[in-house]
Coordinates of C-alpha atoms in Angstrom, one line a residue:
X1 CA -26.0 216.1 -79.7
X2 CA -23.0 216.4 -77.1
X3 CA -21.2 213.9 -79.2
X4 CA -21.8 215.7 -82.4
X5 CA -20.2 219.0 -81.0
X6 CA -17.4 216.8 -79.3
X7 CA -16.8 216.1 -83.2
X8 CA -17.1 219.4 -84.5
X9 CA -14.9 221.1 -81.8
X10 CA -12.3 218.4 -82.9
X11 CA -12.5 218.7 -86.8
X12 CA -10.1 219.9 -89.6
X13 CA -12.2 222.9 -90.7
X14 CA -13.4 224.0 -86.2
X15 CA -9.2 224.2 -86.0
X16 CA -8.0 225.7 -88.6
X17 CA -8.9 228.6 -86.8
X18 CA -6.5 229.9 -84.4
X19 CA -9.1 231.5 -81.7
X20 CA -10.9 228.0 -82.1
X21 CA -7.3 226.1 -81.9
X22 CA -6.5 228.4 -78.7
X23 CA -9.9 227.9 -77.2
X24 CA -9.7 224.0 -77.1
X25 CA -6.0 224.4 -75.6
X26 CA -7.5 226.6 -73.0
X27 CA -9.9 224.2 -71.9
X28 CA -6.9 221.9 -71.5
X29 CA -5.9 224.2 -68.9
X30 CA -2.9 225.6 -71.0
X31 CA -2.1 229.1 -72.5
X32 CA -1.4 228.9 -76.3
X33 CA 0.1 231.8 -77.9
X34 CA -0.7 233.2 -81.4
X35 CA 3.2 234.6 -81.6
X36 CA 3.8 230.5 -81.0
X37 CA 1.5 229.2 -83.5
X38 CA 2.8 231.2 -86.0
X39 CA 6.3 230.2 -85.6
X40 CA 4.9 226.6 -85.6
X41 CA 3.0 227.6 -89.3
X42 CA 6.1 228.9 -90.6
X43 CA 8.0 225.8 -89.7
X44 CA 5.7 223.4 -91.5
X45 CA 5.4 225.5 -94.0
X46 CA 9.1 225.7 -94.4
X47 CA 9.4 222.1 -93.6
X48 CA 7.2 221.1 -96.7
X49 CA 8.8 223.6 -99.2
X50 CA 12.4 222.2 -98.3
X51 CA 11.3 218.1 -98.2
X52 CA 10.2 219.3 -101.9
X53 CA 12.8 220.3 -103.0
X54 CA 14.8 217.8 -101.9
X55 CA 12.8 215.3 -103.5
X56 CA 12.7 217.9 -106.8
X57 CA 8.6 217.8 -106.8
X58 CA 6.8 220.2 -109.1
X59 CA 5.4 223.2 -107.4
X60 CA 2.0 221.7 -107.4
X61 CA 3.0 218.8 -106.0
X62 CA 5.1 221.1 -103.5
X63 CA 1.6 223.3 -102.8
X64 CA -0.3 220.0 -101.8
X65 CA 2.8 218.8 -99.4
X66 CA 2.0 222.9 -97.7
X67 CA -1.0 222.1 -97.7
X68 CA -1.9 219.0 -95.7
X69 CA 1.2 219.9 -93.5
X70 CA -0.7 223.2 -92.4
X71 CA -4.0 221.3 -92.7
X72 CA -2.4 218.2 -89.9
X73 CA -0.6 220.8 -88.0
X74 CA -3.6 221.9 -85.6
X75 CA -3.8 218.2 -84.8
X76 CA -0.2 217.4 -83.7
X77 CA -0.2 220.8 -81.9
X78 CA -3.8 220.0 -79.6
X79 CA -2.1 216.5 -79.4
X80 CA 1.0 217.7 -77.5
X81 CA -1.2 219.7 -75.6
X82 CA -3.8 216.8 -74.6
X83 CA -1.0 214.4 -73.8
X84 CA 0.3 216.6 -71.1
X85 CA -3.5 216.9 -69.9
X86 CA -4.4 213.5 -69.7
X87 CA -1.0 212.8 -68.0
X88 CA -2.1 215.6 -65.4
X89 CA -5.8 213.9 -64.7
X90 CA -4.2 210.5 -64.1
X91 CA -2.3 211.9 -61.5
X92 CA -4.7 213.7 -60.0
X93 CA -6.8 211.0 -59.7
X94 CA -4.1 208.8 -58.2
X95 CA -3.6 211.3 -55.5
X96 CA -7.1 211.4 -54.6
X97 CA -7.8 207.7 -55.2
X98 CA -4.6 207.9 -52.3
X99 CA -5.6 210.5 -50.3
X100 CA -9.4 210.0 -49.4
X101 CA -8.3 206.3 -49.0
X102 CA -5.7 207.9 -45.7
X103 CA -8.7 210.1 -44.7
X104 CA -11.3 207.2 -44.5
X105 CA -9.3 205.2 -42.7
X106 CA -8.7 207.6 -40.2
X107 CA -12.2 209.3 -40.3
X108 CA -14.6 206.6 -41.8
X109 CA -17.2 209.5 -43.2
X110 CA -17.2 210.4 -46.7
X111 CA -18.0 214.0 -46.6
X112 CA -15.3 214.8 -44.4
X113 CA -12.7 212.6 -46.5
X114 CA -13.6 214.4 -49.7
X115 CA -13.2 217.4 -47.1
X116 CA -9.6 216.3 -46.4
X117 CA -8.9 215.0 -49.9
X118 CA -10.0 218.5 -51.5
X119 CA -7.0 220.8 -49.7
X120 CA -4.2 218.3 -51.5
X121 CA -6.0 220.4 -54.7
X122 CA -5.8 223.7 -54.1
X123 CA -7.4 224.7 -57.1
X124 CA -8.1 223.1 -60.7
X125 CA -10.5 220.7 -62.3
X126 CA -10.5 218.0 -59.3
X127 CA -10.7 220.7 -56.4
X128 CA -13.5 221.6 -58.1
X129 CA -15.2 218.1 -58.6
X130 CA -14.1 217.4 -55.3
X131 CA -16.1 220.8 -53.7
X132 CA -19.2 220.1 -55.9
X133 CA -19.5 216.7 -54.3
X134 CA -19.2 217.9 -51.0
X135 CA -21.8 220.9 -51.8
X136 CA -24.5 218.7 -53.2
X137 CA -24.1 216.1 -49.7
X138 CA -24.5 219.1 -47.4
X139 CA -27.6 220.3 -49.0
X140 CA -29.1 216.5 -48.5
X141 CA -31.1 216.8 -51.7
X142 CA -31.2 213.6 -53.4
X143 CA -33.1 211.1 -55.7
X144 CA -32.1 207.7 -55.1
X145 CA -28.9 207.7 -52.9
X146 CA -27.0 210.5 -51.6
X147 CA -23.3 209.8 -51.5
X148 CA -23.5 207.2 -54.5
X149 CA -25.0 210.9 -56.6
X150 CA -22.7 212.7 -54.7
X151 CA -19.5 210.5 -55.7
X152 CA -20.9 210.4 -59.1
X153 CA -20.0 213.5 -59.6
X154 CA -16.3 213.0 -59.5
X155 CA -16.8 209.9 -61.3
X156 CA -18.3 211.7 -64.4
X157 CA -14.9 214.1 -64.4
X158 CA -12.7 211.0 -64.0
X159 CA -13.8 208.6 -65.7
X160 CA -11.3 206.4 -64.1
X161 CA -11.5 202.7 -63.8
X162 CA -10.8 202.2 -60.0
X163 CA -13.1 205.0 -58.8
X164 CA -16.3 203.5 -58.8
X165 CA -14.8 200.3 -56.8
X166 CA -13.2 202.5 -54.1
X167 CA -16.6 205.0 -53.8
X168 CA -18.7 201.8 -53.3
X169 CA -16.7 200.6 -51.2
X170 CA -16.6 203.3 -49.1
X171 CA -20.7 204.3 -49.4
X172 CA -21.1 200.4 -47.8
X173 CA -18.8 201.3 -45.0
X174 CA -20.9 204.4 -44.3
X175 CA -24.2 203.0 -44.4
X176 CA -23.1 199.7 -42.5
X177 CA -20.4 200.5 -40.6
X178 CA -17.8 198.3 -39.3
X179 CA -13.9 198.0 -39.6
X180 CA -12.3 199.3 -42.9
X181 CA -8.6 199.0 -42.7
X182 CA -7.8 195.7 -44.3
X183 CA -10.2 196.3 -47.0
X184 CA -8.4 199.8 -47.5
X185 CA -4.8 198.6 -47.3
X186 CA -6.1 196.7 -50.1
X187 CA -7.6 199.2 -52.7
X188 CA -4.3 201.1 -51.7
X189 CA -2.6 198.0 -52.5
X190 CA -4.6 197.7 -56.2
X191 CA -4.2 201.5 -56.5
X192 CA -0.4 201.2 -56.5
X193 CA -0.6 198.2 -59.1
X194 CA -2.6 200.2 -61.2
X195 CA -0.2 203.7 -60.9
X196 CA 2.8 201.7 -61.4
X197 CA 1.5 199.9 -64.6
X198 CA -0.1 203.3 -66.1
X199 CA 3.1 204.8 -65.1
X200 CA 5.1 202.5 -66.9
X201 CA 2.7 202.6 -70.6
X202 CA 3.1 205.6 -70.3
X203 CA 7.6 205.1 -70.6
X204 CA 6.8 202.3 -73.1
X205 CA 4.6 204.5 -75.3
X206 CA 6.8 207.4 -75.5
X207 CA 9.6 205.0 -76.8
X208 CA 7.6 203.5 -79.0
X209 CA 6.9 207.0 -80.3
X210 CA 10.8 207.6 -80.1
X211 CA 11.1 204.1 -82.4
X212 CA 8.7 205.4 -85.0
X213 CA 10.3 208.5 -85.5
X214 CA 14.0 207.3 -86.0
X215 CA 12.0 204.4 -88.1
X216 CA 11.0 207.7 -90.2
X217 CA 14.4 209.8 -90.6
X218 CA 16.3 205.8 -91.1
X219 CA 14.0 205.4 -94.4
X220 CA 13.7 209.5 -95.4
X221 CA 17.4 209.8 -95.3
X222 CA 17.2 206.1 -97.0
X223 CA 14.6 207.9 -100.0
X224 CA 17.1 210.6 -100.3
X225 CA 19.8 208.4 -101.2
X226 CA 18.2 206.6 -103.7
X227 CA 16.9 209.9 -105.0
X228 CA 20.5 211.0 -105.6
X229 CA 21.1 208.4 -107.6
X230 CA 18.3 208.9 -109.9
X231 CA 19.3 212.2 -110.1
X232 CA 23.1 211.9 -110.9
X233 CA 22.0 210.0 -113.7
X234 CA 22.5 210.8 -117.9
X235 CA 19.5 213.0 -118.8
X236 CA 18.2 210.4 -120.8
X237 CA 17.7 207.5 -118.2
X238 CA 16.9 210.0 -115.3
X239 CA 13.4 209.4 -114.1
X240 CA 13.5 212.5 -111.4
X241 CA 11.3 214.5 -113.6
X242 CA 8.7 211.4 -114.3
X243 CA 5.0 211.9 -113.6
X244 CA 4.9 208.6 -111.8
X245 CA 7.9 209.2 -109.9
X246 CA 6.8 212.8 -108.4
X247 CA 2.8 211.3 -107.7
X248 CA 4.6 208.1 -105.6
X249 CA 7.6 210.2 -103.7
X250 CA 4.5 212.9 -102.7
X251 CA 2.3 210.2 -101.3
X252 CA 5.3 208.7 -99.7
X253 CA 5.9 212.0 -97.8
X254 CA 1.7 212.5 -97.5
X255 CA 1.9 209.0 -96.1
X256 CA 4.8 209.8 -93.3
X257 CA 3.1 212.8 -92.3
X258 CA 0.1 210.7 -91.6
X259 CA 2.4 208.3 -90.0
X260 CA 3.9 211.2 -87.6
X261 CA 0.2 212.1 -87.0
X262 CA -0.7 208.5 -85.5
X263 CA 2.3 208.0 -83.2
X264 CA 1.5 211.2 -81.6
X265 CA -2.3 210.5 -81.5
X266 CA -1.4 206.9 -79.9
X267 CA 0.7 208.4 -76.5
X268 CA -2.6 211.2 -76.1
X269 CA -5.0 209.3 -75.2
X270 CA -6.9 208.9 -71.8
X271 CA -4.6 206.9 -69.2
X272 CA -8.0 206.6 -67.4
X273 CA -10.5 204.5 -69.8
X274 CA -8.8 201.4 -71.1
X275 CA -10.4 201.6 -74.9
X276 CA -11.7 198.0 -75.5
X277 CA -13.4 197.8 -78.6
X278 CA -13.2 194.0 -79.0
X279 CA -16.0 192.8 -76.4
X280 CA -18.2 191.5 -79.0
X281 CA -16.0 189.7 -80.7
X282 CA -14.5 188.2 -77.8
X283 CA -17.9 187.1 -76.8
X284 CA -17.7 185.7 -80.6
X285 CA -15.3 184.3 -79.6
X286 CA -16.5 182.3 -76.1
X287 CA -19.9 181.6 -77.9
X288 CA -17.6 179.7 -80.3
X289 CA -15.8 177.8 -78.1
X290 CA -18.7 177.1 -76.0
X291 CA -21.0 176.0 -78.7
X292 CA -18.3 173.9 -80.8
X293 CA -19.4 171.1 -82.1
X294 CA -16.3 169.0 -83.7
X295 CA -18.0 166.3 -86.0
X296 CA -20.4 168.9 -87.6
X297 CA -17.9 171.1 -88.3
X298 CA -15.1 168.6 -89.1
X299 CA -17.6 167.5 -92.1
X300 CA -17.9 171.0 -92.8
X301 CA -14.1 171.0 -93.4
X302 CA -14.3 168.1 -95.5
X303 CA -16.7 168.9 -98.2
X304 CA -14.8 172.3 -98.6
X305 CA -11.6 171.1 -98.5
X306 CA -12.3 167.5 -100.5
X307 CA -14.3 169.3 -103.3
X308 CA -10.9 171.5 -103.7
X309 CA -8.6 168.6 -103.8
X310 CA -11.0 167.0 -106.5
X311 CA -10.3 170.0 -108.2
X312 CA -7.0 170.2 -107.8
X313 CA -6.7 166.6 -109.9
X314 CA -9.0 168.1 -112.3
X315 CA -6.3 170.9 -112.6
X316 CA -3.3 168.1 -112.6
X317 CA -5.6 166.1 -115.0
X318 CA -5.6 169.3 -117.6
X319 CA -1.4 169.5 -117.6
X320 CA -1.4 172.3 -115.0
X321 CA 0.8 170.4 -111.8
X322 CA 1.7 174.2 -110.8
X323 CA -2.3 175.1 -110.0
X324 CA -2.8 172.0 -109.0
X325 CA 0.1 171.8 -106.3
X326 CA -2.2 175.5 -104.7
X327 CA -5.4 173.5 -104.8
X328 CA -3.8 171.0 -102.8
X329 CA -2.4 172.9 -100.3
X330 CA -5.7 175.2 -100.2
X331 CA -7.5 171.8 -99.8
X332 CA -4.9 170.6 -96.8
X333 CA -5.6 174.0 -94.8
X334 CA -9.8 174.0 -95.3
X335 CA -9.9 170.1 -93.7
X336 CA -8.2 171.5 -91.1
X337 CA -9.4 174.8 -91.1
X338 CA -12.0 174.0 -87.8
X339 CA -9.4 172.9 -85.4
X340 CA -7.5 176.3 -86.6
X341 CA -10.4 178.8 -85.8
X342 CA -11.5 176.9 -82.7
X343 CA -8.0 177.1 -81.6
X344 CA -7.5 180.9 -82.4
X345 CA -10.9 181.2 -80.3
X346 CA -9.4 179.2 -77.6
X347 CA -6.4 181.0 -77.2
X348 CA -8.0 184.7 -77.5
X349 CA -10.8 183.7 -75.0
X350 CA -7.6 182.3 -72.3
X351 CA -5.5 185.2 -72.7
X352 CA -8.1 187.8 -72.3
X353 CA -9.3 185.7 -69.3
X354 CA -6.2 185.7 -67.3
X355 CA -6.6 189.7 -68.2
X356 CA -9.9 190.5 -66.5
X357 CA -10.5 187.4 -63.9
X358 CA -7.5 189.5 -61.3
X359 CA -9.6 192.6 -61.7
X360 CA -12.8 190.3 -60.9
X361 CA -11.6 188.7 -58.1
X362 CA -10.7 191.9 -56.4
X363 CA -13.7 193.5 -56.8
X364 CA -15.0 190.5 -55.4
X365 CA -12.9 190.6 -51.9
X366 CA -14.3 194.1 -51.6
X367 CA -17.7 193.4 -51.7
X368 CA -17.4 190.3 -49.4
X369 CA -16.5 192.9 -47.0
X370 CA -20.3 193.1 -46.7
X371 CA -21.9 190.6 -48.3
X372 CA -21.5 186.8 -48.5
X373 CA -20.4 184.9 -51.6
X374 CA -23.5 184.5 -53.2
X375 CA -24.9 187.9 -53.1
X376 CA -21.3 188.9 -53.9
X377 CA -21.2 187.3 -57.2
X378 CA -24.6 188.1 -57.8
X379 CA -23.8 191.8 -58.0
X380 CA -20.6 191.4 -60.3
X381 CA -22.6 190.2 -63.0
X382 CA -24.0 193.7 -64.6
X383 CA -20.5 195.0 -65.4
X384 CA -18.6 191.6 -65.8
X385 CA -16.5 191.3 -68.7
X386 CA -18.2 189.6 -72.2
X387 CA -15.9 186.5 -71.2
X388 CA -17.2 185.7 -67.6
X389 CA -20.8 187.1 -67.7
X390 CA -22.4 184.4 -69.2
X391 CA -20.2 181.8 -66.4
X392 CA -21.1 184.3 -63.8
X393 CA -24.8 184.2 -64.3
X394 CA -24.5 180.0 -64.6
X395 CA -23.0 179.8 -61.4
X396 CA -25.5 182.2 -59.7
X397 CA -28.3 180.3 -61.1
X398 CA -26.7 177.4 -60.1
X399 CA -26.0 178.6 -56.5
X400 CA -29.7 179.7 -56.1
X401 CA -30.5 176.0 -56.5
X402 CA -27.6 174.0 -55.0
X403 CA -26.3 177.0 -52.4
X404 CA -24.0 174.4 -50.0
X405 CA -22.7 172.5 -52.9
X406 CA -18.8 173.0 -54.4
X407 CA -19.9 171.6 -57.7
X408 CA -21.2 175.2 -59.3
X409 CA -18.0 176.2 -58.1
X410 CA -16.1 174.0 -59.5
X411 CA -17.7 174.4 -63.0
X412 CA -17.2 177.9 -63.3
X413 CA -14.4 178.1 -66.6
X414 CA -13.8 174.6 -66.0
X415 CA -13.1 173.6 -69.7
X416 CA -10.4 176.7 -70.0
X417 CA -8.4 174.1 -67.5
X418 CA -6.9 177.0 -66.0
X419 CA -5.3 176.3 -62.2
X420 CA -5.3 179.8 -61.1
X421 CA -9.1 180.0 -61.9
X422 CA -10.0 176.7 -60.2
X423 CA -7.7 177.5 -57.1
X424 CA -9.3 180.5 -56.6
X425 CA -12.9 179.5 -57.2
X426 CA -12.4 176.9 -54.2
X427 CA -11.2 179.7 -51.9
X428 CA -14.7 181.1 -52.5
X429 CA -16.2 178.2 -51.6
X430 CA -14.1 178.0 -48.3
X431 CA -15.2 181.3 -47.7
X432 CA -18.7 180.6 -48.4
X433 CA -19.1 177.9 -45.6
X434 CA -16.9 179.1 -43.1
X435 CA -17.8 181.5 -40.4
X436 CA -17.6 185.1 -40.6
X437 CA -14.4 185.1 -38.5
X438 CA -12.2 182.3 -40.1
X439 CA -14.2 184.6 -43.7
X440 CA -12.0 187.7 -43.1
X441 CA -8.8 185.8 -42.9
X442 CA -9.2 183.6 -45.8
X443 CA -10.3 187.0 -47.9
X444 CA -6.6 188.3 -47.0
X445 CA -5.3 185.2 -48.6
X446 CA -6.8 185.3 -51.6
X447 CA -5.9 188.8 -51.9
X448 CA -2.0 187.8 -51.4
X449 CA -2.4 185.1 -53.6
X450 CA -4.5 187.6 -56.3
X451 CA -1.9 190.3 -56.4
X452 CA 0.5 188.6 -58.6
X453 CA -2.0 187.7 -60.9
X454 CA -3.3 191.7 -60.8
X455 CA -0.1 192.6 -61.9
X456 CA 0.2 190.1 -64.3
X457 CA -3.1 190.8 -66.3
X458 CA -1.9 194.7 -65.9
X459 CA 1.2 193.8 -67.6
X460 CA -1.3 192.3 -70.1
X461 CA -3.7 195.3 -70.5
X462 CA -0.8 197.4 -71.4
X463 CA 0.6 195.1 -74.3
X464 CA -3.0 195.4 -75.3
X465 CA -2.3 199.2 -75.5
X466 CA 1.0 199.2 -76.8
X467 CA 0.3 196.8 -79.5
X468 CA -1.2 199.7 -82.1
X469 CA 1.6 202.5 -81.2
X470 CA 4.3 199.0 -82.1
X471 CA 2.9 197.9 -85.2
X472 CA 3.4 201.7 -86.3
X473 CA 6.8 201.3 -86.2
X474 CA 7.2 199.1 -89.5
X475 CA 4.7 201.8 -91.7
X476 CA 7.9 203.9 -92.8
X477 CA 9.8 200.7 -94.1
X478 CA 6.1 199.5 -96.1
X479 CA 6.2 203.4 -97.3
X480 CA 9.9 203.6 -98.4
X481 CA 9.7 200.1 -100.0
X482 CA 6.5 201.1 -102.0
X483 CA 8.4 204.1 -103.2
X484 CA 11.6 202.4 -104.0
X485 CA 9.8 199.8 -106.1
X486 CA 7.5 202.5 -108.1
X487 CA 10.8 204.4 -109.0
X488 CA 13.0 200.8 -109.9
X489 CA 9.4 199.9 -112.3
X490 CA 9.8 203.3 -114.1
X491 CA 13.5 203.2 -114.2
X492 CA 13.2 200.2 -115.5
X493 CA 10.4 201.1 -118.3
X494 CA 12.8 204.4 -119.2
X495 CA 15.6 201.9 -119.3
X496 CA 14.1 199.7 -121.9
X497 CA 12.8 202.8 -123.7
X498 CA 16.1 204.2 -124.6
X499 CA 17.8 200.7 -125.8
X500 CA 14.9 199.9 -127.9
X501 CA 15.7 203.8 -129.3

């Protein structure tokens, strides 16, 4: 039900209306002005009528140009407005992520961290959050756990990544006790990876939005020339006025404003929640590499990709050598065509791999801060990534069973072949039978050792992100070229026309 007003509140026909537009800007924390709004109407509006007129549409086709401008223009308004919002809640919670991380240190007890943390807010969403959290620990009522109820509320505000990490963390402390300043000086450490990266999407995706929009005045000012030269035409081979020509330049322009639309959505969105969408198919993906079996589907490969060379002779048999030369080559990529998926599946599950295992890893080091190995791993396995939760649960099952041995360890990913995996598995181990002293030290070095690799599978979450706001950039040249060929095909069929006349 929630989601189905979410979707309502956020639909063409909710902002249309300006007290509903103004409303939803509100909640954003921003005053919008009608006075503002109708000087943005007036410039679409104007916008629309002079791009038709350029382009010489009919006024219908003009009207429908208004028309979807006006009808888009809500949008690209509430997306300026929610990209300066979302930039404002990651740094907020990077300054509280900081901040009650300095207080804890100096004061290991939550409430009076949050206490601490809550005057760098004066006022706003997170004081707020912050003072509800505190309220609801001081009155002690509770269901399961206090501070992990408590925390949650923050949490459910800031849906940030991090956050739940650094609030378990420091409800452990709490309830066990014990020194906190190395495992602190690392979350700080992991916080200033993350802030940095998020930092710099954020520079990337604004001139990738910067790209798109000089990739859309290159090819409108590129239209325009080609439309003058239709136009300075004889009467008789001009095809400005053709029916064909006005649909295909109006759905070019329909198109770029669509275009224009995207880019902005793309640099809006949450800097909090990483969007990955592809967890089943990456566990596609690992199911296929784990459960590949070459000589089946190598003879799978050859009946598909024999039976179309057979046909291809057939074809050459005929007098065809032309469709017989595509069977062929059809038939040379399906006997090959296993080795080709399986190494697509390969590849995908390795990259997204050295992506997540950093992330892993840390969250690991922070709960061997009370916990050994074992029970460590154990509890990573719920929210894992699809790519090592299936290898997580194998080595638990396998540590329940062989506890002292280096073998599970030494299995886990082992036919990804990948040395930062293996190195780092083996640290567990060492940490696993050594004493609780010589534990703490080895922890700090595979933290040191971890932190390049953190920053490296960053780097790689953010070409993840950047990758749809990129291939964005290249839609105005598809557009452009789809309208230049329409108009050269009915040039072409005037052309003809008149000589056969």
């Amino acid at each position: 039900m929630k989601r189905g007003n979410k979707r309502k509140q956020t639909s063409i026909c909710y902002l249309l209306h300006p007290e509903n537009l103004q409303k939803k800007i509100d909640s954003y924390g921003y005053s919008f002005s009608m006075g503002r709004y109708v000087m943005f109407l007036f410039t679409a509006l104007a916008g629309a009528v002079g791009c038709g007129i350029l382009f010489s549409l009919h006024w219908y086709f003009i009207l429908i140009l208004a028309v979807v401008c006006l009808g888009n223009l809500p949008f690209l308004i509430l997306d300026g407005y929610k990209q300066m919002y979302e930039h404002k809640c990651f740094l907020d919670v990077s300054d509280y992520m900081e901040q009650i991380l300095y207080s804890f240190r100096m004061n290991p007890k939550i409430v009076n961290a949050l206490k601490d943390t809550s005057s760098l807010f004066e006022t706003g969403r997170m004081h707020n959050a912050i003072c509800e959290a505190v309220d609801y620990i001081e009155q002690g009522k509770y269901q399961w756990d206090l501070y992990g109820e408590a925390l949650e509320l923050i949490e459910r505000e800031y849906p940030a990544n991090r956050l739940p990490s650094i609030h378990e963390y420091l409800r452990m402390v709490e309830s066990n006790g014990g020194s906190c300043k190395e495992a602190i000086d690392l979350l700080l450490q992991d916080k200033a990876v993350w802030a940095d990266n998020v930092l710099l999407l954020q520079e990337d995706k604004k001139a990738a939005r910067t790209k798109v929009i000089f990739s859309l005045a290159v090819t409108m000012i590129l239209a325009v020339v080609f439309h003058s030269v239709y136009r300075s035409m004889p009467a008789q081979y001009t095809i400005v006025e053709h029916p064909v020509t006005q649909a295909a330049t109006v759905l070019y322009l329909l198109l770029n404003i669509l275009i224009f639309r995207k880019a902005n959505k793309e640099i809006a969105r949450s800097w909090l929640i990483q969007e990955n969408k592809e967890q089943e198919k990456l566990s596609g993906y690992y199911r296929m590499v784990m459960e590949f079996d070459e000589k089946k589907e190598r003879n799978k490969s050859l009946i598909l990709g024999g039976s179309l060379c057979l046909f291809g002779l057939g074809v050459w048999g005929l007098g065809h050598p032309f469709g017989a030369l595509l069977a062929a080559g059809a038939g040379g990529i399906l006997l090959n065509q296993h080795k080709m998926g399986y190494r697509l599946a390969y590849d995908r599950v390795v990259k997204e791999i050295n992506r997540v295992f950093p992330s892993w890893l840390m969250e690991m080091a922070l709960l061997m801060q009370g916990n050994n190995v074992q029970v460590s791993i154990e509890k990573t396995i719920e929210h894992a990534p699809a790519v090592l939760k299936e290898e997580l649960q194998r080595l638990s099952d396998s540590l329940k069973s062989r506890p002292d041995a280096i073998e599970p360890y030494l299995d886990f990913l082992k036919m990804f072949q990948l040395s930062s995996v293996q190195s780092s598995m083996k640290m567990l181990y060492a940490i696993s039978e050594s004493g609780s002293g010589d534990a703490q030290s080895q922890i700090q070095i595979l933290v040191q050792r971890n932190s390049k690799m953190l920053d490296k599978s960053e780097k790689l979450s953010n070409e993840k992100s950047l990758a749809g706001i990129n291939s964005i950039f290249y839609l105005p040249q598809i557009t452009v070229s789809f309208q230049t060929m329409v108009n050269m095909v009915v040039f072409m069929v005037v052309f003809l026309g008149q000589l056969k006349i």
